[in-house]
């Protein structure tokens, strides 16, 4: 949820977070996961008015998720496709390279952890993401900004 709100537009990120929470609650209470998956289409329809490319990405993502769930019973690891859609949305909507880097790092870590149980060796992606994020800092291209200030009072005493 934090990633949705932090990397996307706060309004649309919170709407997708709320949609996911409603989907989870209705699915757990009533067990009709496929039927309640339509709630994502409603949220996507609301986003579609703003940007057709993003709407297409999200409709395609929901379609892939439903396909993985219905055809292969991969509901659990299938939800990882939403992280890919969030990464694409971050680049298209917010034009944030750092947001994309972190979402990609988290998605990679979760994918490798859930699918291959590689939790321990893949934590290194966070160090790599930190280095790449620092290198491509959006404010300036310097990793560390150091400024040197001269102490004129000290220099005057030395000259005397």
Coordinates of N, CA and C in Angstrom, one line a residue:
X1 N 0.8 -1.2 0.0 CA 0.0 0.0 0.0 C 0.8 1.3 0.0
X2 N 1.9 1.2 0.8 CA 2.8 2.4 0.8 C 3.4 2.7 -0.5
X3 N 3.8 1.6 -1.2 CA 4.4 1.8 -2.6 C 3.4 2.4 -3.5
X4 N 2.1 2.0 -3.5 CA 1.1 2.5 -4.4 C 1.0 4.0 -4.1
X5 N 0.9 4.4 -2.9 CA 0.6 5.8 -2.6 C 1.9 6.6 -2.8
X6 N 3.0 6.1 -2.5 CA 4.3 6.9 -2.6 C 4.8 7.0 -4.0
X7 N 4.5 6.1 -4.9 CA 5.1 6.1 -6.2 C 4.1 6.6 -7.3
X8 N 2.8 6.4 -7.0 CA 1.8 6.9 -8.0 C 1.2 8.2 -7.4
X9 N 0.3 8.7 -8.2 CA -0.4 9.9 -7.8 C -1.2 9.4 -6.5
X10 N -1.2 10.2 -5.5 CA -1.8 9.8 -4.2 C -3.2 9.5 -4.4
X11 N -4.0 10.2 -5.2 CA -5.4 9.9 -5.4 C -5.6 8.5 -6.0
X12 N -4.9 8.2 -7.1 CA -5.1 6.9 -7.7 C -4.4 5.8 -7.0
X13 N -3.3 6.1 -6.3 CA -2.6 5.0 -5.5 C -3.5 4.6 -4.4
X14 N -4.1 5.6 -3.7 CA -5.0 5.2 -2.6 C -6.2 4.5 -3.1
X15 N -6.7 4.9 -4.3 CA -7.9 4.2 -4.8 C -7.6 2.7 -5.1
X16 N -6.4 2.5 -5.7 CA -6.0 1.1 -6.0 C -5.8 0.3 -4.7
X17 N -5.2 0.9 -3.7 CA -5.0 0.3 -2.4 C -6.4 -0.1 -1.8
X18 N -7.3 0.9 -1.8 CA -8.6 0.6 -1.3 C -9.3 -0.5 -2.0
X19 N -9.2 -0.5 -3.4 CA -9.8 -1.6 -4.2 C -9.2 -2.9 -3.8
X20 N -7.9 -3.0 -3.6 CA -7.3 -4.3 -3.2 C -7.8 -4.7 -1.9
X21 N -7.9 -3.8 -0.9 CA -8.4 -4.2 0.4 C -9.9 -4.7 0.3
X22 N -10.7 -4.0 -0.4 CA -12.1 -4.5 -0.6 C -12.1 -5.8 -1.2
X23 N -11.3 -6.0 -2.3 CA -11.2 -7.3 -2.9 C -10.8 -8.4 -2.0
X24 N -9.8 -8.2 -1.1 CA -9.4 -9.2 -0.2 C -10.4 -9.5 0.9
X25 N -11.1 -8.5 1.4 CA -12.1 -8.7 2.4 C -13.3 -9.5 1.8
X26 N -13.8 -9.1 0.7 CA -14.9 -9.8 0.1 C -14.5 -11.2 -0.3
X27 N -13.3 -11.4 -0.8 CA -12.9 -12.7 -1.2 C -12.8 -13.7 0.0
X28 N -12.2 -13.2 1.1 CA -12.1 -14.0 2.3 C -13.5 -14.3 2.9
X29 N -14.3 -13.3 3.0 CA -15.7 -13.5 3.6 C -16.6 -14.4 2.7
X30 N -16.6 -14.2 1.4 CA -17.5 -14.9 0.6 C -16.9 -15.9 -0.4
X31 N -15.6 -15.9 -0.6 CA -15.0 -16.8 -1.4 C -15.1 -16.8 -2.9
X32 N -15.8 -15.7 -3.4 CA -16.0 -15.6 -4.8 C -14.9 -14.7 -5.4
X33 N -13.7 -15.2 -5.4 CA -12.6 -14.3 -5.9 C -12.7 -13.8 -7.3
X34 N -13.1 -14.7 -8.2 CA -13.3 -14.3 -9.6 C -14.3 -13.2 -9.8
X35 N -15.4 -13.4 -9.1 CA -16.5 -12.4 -9.2 C -16.1 -11.0 -8.7
X36 N -15.4 -11.1 -7.5 CA -15.0 -9.8 -6.9 C -13.8 -9.2 -7.6
X37 N -13.1 -10.0 -8.5 CA -12.1 -9.4 -9.3 C -12.6 -8.3 -10.3
X38 N -13.9 -8.3 -10.5 CA -14.5 -7.2 -11.3 C -14.3 -5.8 -10.7
X39 N -14.1 -5.8 -9.4 CA -14.0 -4.5 -8.7 C -12.7 -3.8 -9.2
X40 N -11.7 -4.5 -9.6 CA -10.5 -3.9 -10.2 C -10.9 -3.2 -11.5
X41 N -11.8 -3.8 -12.3 CA -12.2 -3.2 -13.6 C -12.9 -1.9 -13.3
X42 N -13.6 -1.8 -12.2 CA -14.3 -0.5 -11.9 C -13.2 0.5 -11.6
X43 N -12.2 0.2 -10.8 CA -11.2 1.1 -10.4 C -10.4 1.5 -11.6
X44 N -10.1 0.6 -12.5 CA -9.4 0.9 -13.7 C -10.2 1.8 -14.6
X45 N -11.5 1.6 -14.7 CA -12.4 2.5 -15.4 C -12.3 3.9 -14.9
X46 N -12.2 4.1 -13.6 CA -12.1 5.4 -13.1 C -10.7 6.1 -13.4
X47 N -9.7 5.2 -13.5 CA -8.4 5.8 -13.9 C -8.3 6.0 -15.4
X48 N -9.1 5.3 -16.2 CA -9.0 5.4 -17.6 C -9.4 6.7 -18.1
X49 N -10.2 7.5 -17.4 CA -10.5 8.8 -17.9 C -9.3 9.7 -17.9
X50 N -8.3 9.4 -17.2 CA -7.1 10.2 -17.1 C -6.1 9.9 -18.1
X51 N -5.8 8.6 -18.3 CA -4.8 8.2 -19.3 C -5.1 6.9 -19.9
X52 N -5.2 6.8 -21.2 CA -5.6 5.6 -21.9 C -4.5 4.5 -21.8
X53 N -3.3 5.0 -21.8 CA -2.1 4.0 -21.8 C -2.1 3.3 -20.4
X54 N -2.3 4.1 -19.3 CA -2.3 3.4 -18.0 C -3.5 2.5 -17.9
X55 N -4.7 2.9 -18.4 CA -5.8 2.1 -18.3 C -5.6 0.8 -19.1
X56 N -5.0 0.9 -20.2 CA -4.7 -0.4 -21.0 C -3.7 -1.3 -20.2
X57 N -2.7 -0.7 -19.5 CA -1.8 -1.5 -18.7 C -2.5 -2.2 -17.6
X58 N -3.4 -1.5 -16.9 CA -4.1 -2.1 -15.8 C -5.1 -3.1 -16.2
X59 N -5.8 -2.9 -17.3 CA -6.7 -3.9 -17.8 C -6.0 -5.1 -18.3
X60 N -4.9 -5.0 -18.9 CA -4.0 -6.1 -19.3 C -3.5 -6.8 -18.1
X61 N -3.1 -6.1 -17.0 CA -2.6 -6.7 -15.8 C -3.7 -7.5 -15.1
X62 N -4.9 -7.0 -15.0 CA -6.0 -7.7 -14.4 C -6.3 -9.0 -15.3
X63 N -6.3 -8.8 -16.6 CA -6.5 -10.0 -17.5 C -5.5 -11.1 -17.2
X64 N -4.2 -10.7 -17.1 CA -3.2 -11.7 -16.9 C -3.4 -12.3 -15.5
X65 N -3.7 -11.5 -14.5 CA -3.9 -12.1 -13.2 C -5.1 -13.1 -13.2
X66 N -6.2 -12.7 -13.8 CA -7.3 -13.7 -13.9 C -7.0 -14.9 -14.7
X67 N -6.2 -14.7 -15.8 CA -5.8 -15.9 -16.6 C -5.0 -16.8 -15.7
X68 N -4.0 -16.3 -15.0 CA -3.1 -17.1 -14.2 C -3.9 -17.8 -13.1
X69 N -4.9 -17.1 -12.5 CA -5.7 -17.7 -11.5 C -6.6 -18.8 -12.0
X70 N -7.4 -18.5 -13.0 CA -8.4 -19.4 -13.5 C -7.7 -20.6 -14.2
X71 N -6.8 -20.4 -15.1 CA -6.3 -21.5 -15.9 C -5.2 -22.3 -15.1
X72 N -4.4 -21.7 -14.3 CA -3.3 -22.4 -13.7 C -3.4 -22.4 -12.1
X73 N -4.5 -21.9 -11.6 CA -4.6 -21.8 -10.1 C -3.4 -21.1 -9.4
X74 N -2.9 -20.1 -10.1 CA -1.8 -19.3 -9.5 C -2.2 -18.0 -9.0
X75 N -3.2 -18.0 -8.1 CA -3.7 -16.8 -7.5 C -2.6 -16.2 -6.6
X76 N -1.9 -17.0 -5.9 CA -0.9 -16.5 -4.9 C 0.3 -15.8 -5.6
X77 N 1.1 -16.5 -6.4 CA 2.2 -15.7 -7.0 C 1.7 -14.8 -8.2
X78 N 0.5 -15.0 -8.6 CA 0.0 -14.2 -9.7 C -0.2 -12.8 -9.4
X79 N -0.4 -12.5 -8.1 CA -0.6 -11.1 -7.7 C 0.6 -10.2 -8.0
X80 N 1.8 -10.9 -8.2 CA 3.0 -10.2 -8.5 C 2.9 -9.4 -9.8
X81 N 2.0 -9.7 -10.7 CA 1.9 -9.0 -11.9 C 1.4 -7.5 -11.6
X82 N 0.8 -7.3 -10.5 CA 0.4 -6.0 -10.2 C 1.6 -5.1 -9.8
X83 N 2.6 -5.7 -9.3 CA 3.8 -4.9 -9.0 C 4.5 -4.4 -10.3
X84 N 4.4 -5.3 -11.4 CA 4.9 -4.9 -12.7 C 4.1 -3.7 -13.2
X85 N 2.8 -3.8 -13.1 CA 1.9 -2.7 -13.5 C 2.2 -1.4 -12.8
X86 N 2.5 -1.5 -11.5 CA 2.8 -0.3 -10.7 C 4.1 0.3 -11.2
X87 N 5.1 -0.6 -11.5 CA 6.4 -0.1 -12.0 C 6.2 0.7 -13.4
X88 N 5.4 0.1 -14.3 CA 5.1 0.7 -15.6 C 4.4 2.0 -15.3
X89 N 3.4 2.0 -14.5 CA 2.6 3.3 -14.2 C 3.5 4.3 -13.6
X90 N 4.5 4.0 -12.8 CA 5.4 5.0 -12.2 C 6.2 5.7 -13.2
X91 N 6.7 4.9 -14.2 CA 7.5 5.5 -15.2 C 6.6 6.4 -16.1
X92 N 5.4 5.9 -16.5 CA 4.5 6.7 -17.4 C 3.9 7.9 -16.8
X93 N 3.4 7.7 -15.6 CA 2.6 8.8 -14.9 C 3.5 9.8 -14.2
X94 N 4.4 9.3 -13.3 CA 5.2 10.1 -12.5 C 6.6 10.5 -13.1
X95 N 7.0 9.7 -14.1 CA 8.3 9.9 -14.7 C 9.4 9.8 -13.6
X96 N 9.2 8.9 -12.7 CA 10.2 8.7 -11.6 C 11.0 7.5 -11.8
X97 N 12.3 7.7 -12.1 CA 13.2 6.6 -12.3 C 13.5 5.9 -10.9
X98 N 13.6 6.7 -9.9 CA 13.9 6.1 -8.6 C 12.7 5.2 -8.1
X99 N 11.5 5.7 -8.3 CA 10.4 4.9 -8.0 C 10.3 3.6 -8.7
X100 N 10.7 3.6 -10.0 CA 10.7 2.4 -10.8 C 11.8 1.5 -10.3
X101 N 13.0 2.0 -9.9 CA 14.1 1.2 -9.4 C 13.6 0.4 -8.2
X102 N 13.0 1.1 -7.2 CA 12.6 0.5 -6.0 C 11.5 -0.5 -6.2
X103 N 10.6 -0.2 -7.0 CA 9.5 -1.1 -7.2 C 10.0 -2.4 -7.9
X104 N 10.9 -2.2 -8.9 CA 11.6 -3.3 -9.5 C 12.4 -4.2 -8.5
X105 N 13.1 -3.6 -7.6 CA 13.9 -4.3 -6.6 C 12.9 -5.1 -5.7
X106 N 11.9 -4.5 -5.3 CA 10.9 -5.2 -4.4 C 10.2 -6.3 -5.1
X107 N 9.8 -6.0 -6.3 CA 9.2 -7.1 -7.1 C 10.1 -8.3 -7.4
X108 N 11.4 -8.0 -7.7 CA 12.3 -9.1 -7.9 C 12.5 -9.9 -6.7
X109 N 12.7 -9.2 -5.6 CA 12.9 -9.9 -4.3 C 11.7 -10.8 -3.9
X110 N 10.5 -10.3 -4.1 CA 9.3 -11.1 -3.8 C 9.1 -12.2 -4.8
X111 N 9.4 -12.0 -6.1 CA 9.2 -13.0 -7.0 C 10.2 -14.2 -6.8
X112 N 11.5 -13.8 -6.6 CA 12.5 -14.9 -6.4 C 12.2 -15.6 -5.0
X113 N 11.7 -14.8 -4.0 CA 11.4 -15.4 -2.7 C 10.3 -16.4 -2.8
X114 N 9.2 -15.9 -3.4 CA 8.0 -16.8 -3.4 C 8.1 -18.0 -4.4
X115 N 8.7 -17.7 -5.5 CA 8.7 -18.8 -6.5 C 9.9 -19.8 -6.3
X116 N 11.1 -19.3 -6.0 CA 12.2 -20.1 -5.8 C 12.8 -20.2 -4.4
X117 N 12.1 -19.6 -3.4 CA 12.5 -19.6 -2.0 C 14.0 -19.1 -1.9
X118 N 14.3 -18.1 -2.6 CA 15.7 -17.5 -2.5 C 15.6 -16.2 -1.7
X119 N 15.1 -16.3 -0.5 CA 15.0 -15.1 0.3 C 16.4 -14.6 0.7
X120 N 17.3 -15.5 1.1 CA 18.5 -15.1 1.6 C 19.5 -14.4 0.6
X121 N 19.8 -15.1 -0.5 CA 20.8 -14.4 -1.4 C 20.2 -13.2 -2.1
X122 N 18.9 -13.1 -2.3 CA 18.4 -12.0 -3.1 C 18.2 -10.7 -2.3
X123 N 18.5 -10.7 -1.0 CA 18.4 -9.4 -0.3 C 19.4 -8.4 -0.9
X124 N 20.4 -8.9 -1.6 CA 21.4 -8.0 -2.2 C 20.8 -7.0 -3.2
X125 N 19.6 -7.4 -3.8 CA 19.0 -6.4 -4.7 C 18.7 -5.1 -4.1
X126 N 18.5 -5.0 -2.8 CA 18.2 -3.7 -2.1 C 19.5 -2.9 -2.1
X127 N 20.7 -3.5 -1.9 CA 21.9 -2.8 -2.0 C 22.2 -2.3 -3.4
X128 N 21.9 -3.1 -4.4 CA 22.0 -2.7 -5.8 C 21.1 -1.6 -6.1
X129 N 19.8 -1.7 -5.6 CA 18.9 -0.6 -5.9 C 19.3 0.7 -5.2
X130 N 19.9 0.6 -4.1 CA 20.4 1.8 -3.4 C 21.5 2.5 -4.2
X131 N 22.4 1.7 -4.7 CA 23.5 2.2 -5.5 C 23.0 2.8 -6.8
X132 N 22.1 2.1 -7.5 CA 21.5 2.6 -8.8 C 20.7 3.9 -8.5
X133 N 19.9 3.9 -7.5 CA 19.1 5.0 -7.1 C 20.0 6.2 -6.8
X134 N 21.1 6.0 -6.1 CA 22.0 7.1 -5.8 C 22.6 7.7 -7.0
X135 N 23.0 6.8 -7.9 CA 23.7 7.2 -9.1 C 22.7 8.0 -10.0
X136 N 21.5 7.6 -10.1 CA 20.5 8.3 -11.0 C 19.6 9.2 -10.1
X137 N 20.2 9.8 -9.1 CA 19.4 10.7 -8.3 C 18.8 11.8 -9.2
X138 N 17.5 12.0 -9.0 CA 16.7 12.9 -9.9 C 17.0 14.4 -9.6
X139 N 17.5 14.7 -8.4 CA 17.8 16.1 -8.1 C 19.1 16.5 -8.8
X140 N 20.2 15.7 -8.6 CA 21.4 16.0 -9.2 C 22.1 14.7 -9.4
X141 N 23.2 14.6 -10.2 CA 23.8 13.4 -10.5 C 25.0 13.1 -9.5
X142 N 25.1 13.8 -8.5 CA 26.2 13.5 -7.5 C 25.7 12.6 -6.4
X143 N 26.5 11.7 -6.0 CA 26.1 10.8 -4.9 C 26.2 11.5 -3.6
X144 N 27.3 12.3 -3.4 CA 27.4 13.1 -2.2 C 27.7 14.5 -2.6
X145 N 27.0 15.4 -2.0 CA 27.2 16.8 -2.3 C 28.1 17.5 -1.2
X146 N 29.3 17.7 -1.5 CA 30.2 18.3 -0.5 C 30.5 19.7 -0.9
X147 N 30.4 20.6 0.1 CA 30.8 22.0 -0.2 C 31.9 22.4 0.9
X148 N 32.8 23.1 0.4 CA 33.9 23.6 1.3 C 33.7 25.1 1.6
X149 N 33.7 25.4 2.8 CA 33.6 26.8 3.2 C 34.9 27.3 3.8
X150 N 35.3 28.4 3.5 CA 36.5 29.0 4.0 C 36.2 29.8 5.3
X151 N 37.1 29.6 6.2 CA 37.0 30.4 7.4 C 37.9 31.6 7.3
X152 N 37.3 32.8 7.0 CA 38.2 33.9 6.7 C 38.8 34.4 8.0
X153 N 38.2 34.3 9.1 CA 38.8 34.7 10.4 C 40.0 33.9 10.7
X154 N 40.0 32.6 10.4 CA 41.1 31.8 10.7 C 42.3 32.1 9.7
X155 N 41.9 32.4 8.5 CA 43.0 32.7 7.5 C 43.6 34.1 7.8
X156 N 42.9 35.0 8.3 CA 43.5 36.3 8.7 C 44.5 36.2 9.8
X157 N 44.2 35.4 10.8 CA 45.1 35.2 11.9 C 46.4 34.5 11.4
X158 N 46.3 33.6 10.5 CA 47.5 32.9 9.9 C 48.4 33.9 9.2
X159 N 47.8 34.8 8.5 CA 48.5 35.7 7.6 C 49.3 36.7 8.5
X160 N 48.8 37.0 9.7 CA 49.5 38.0 10.6 C 50.7 37.4 11.1

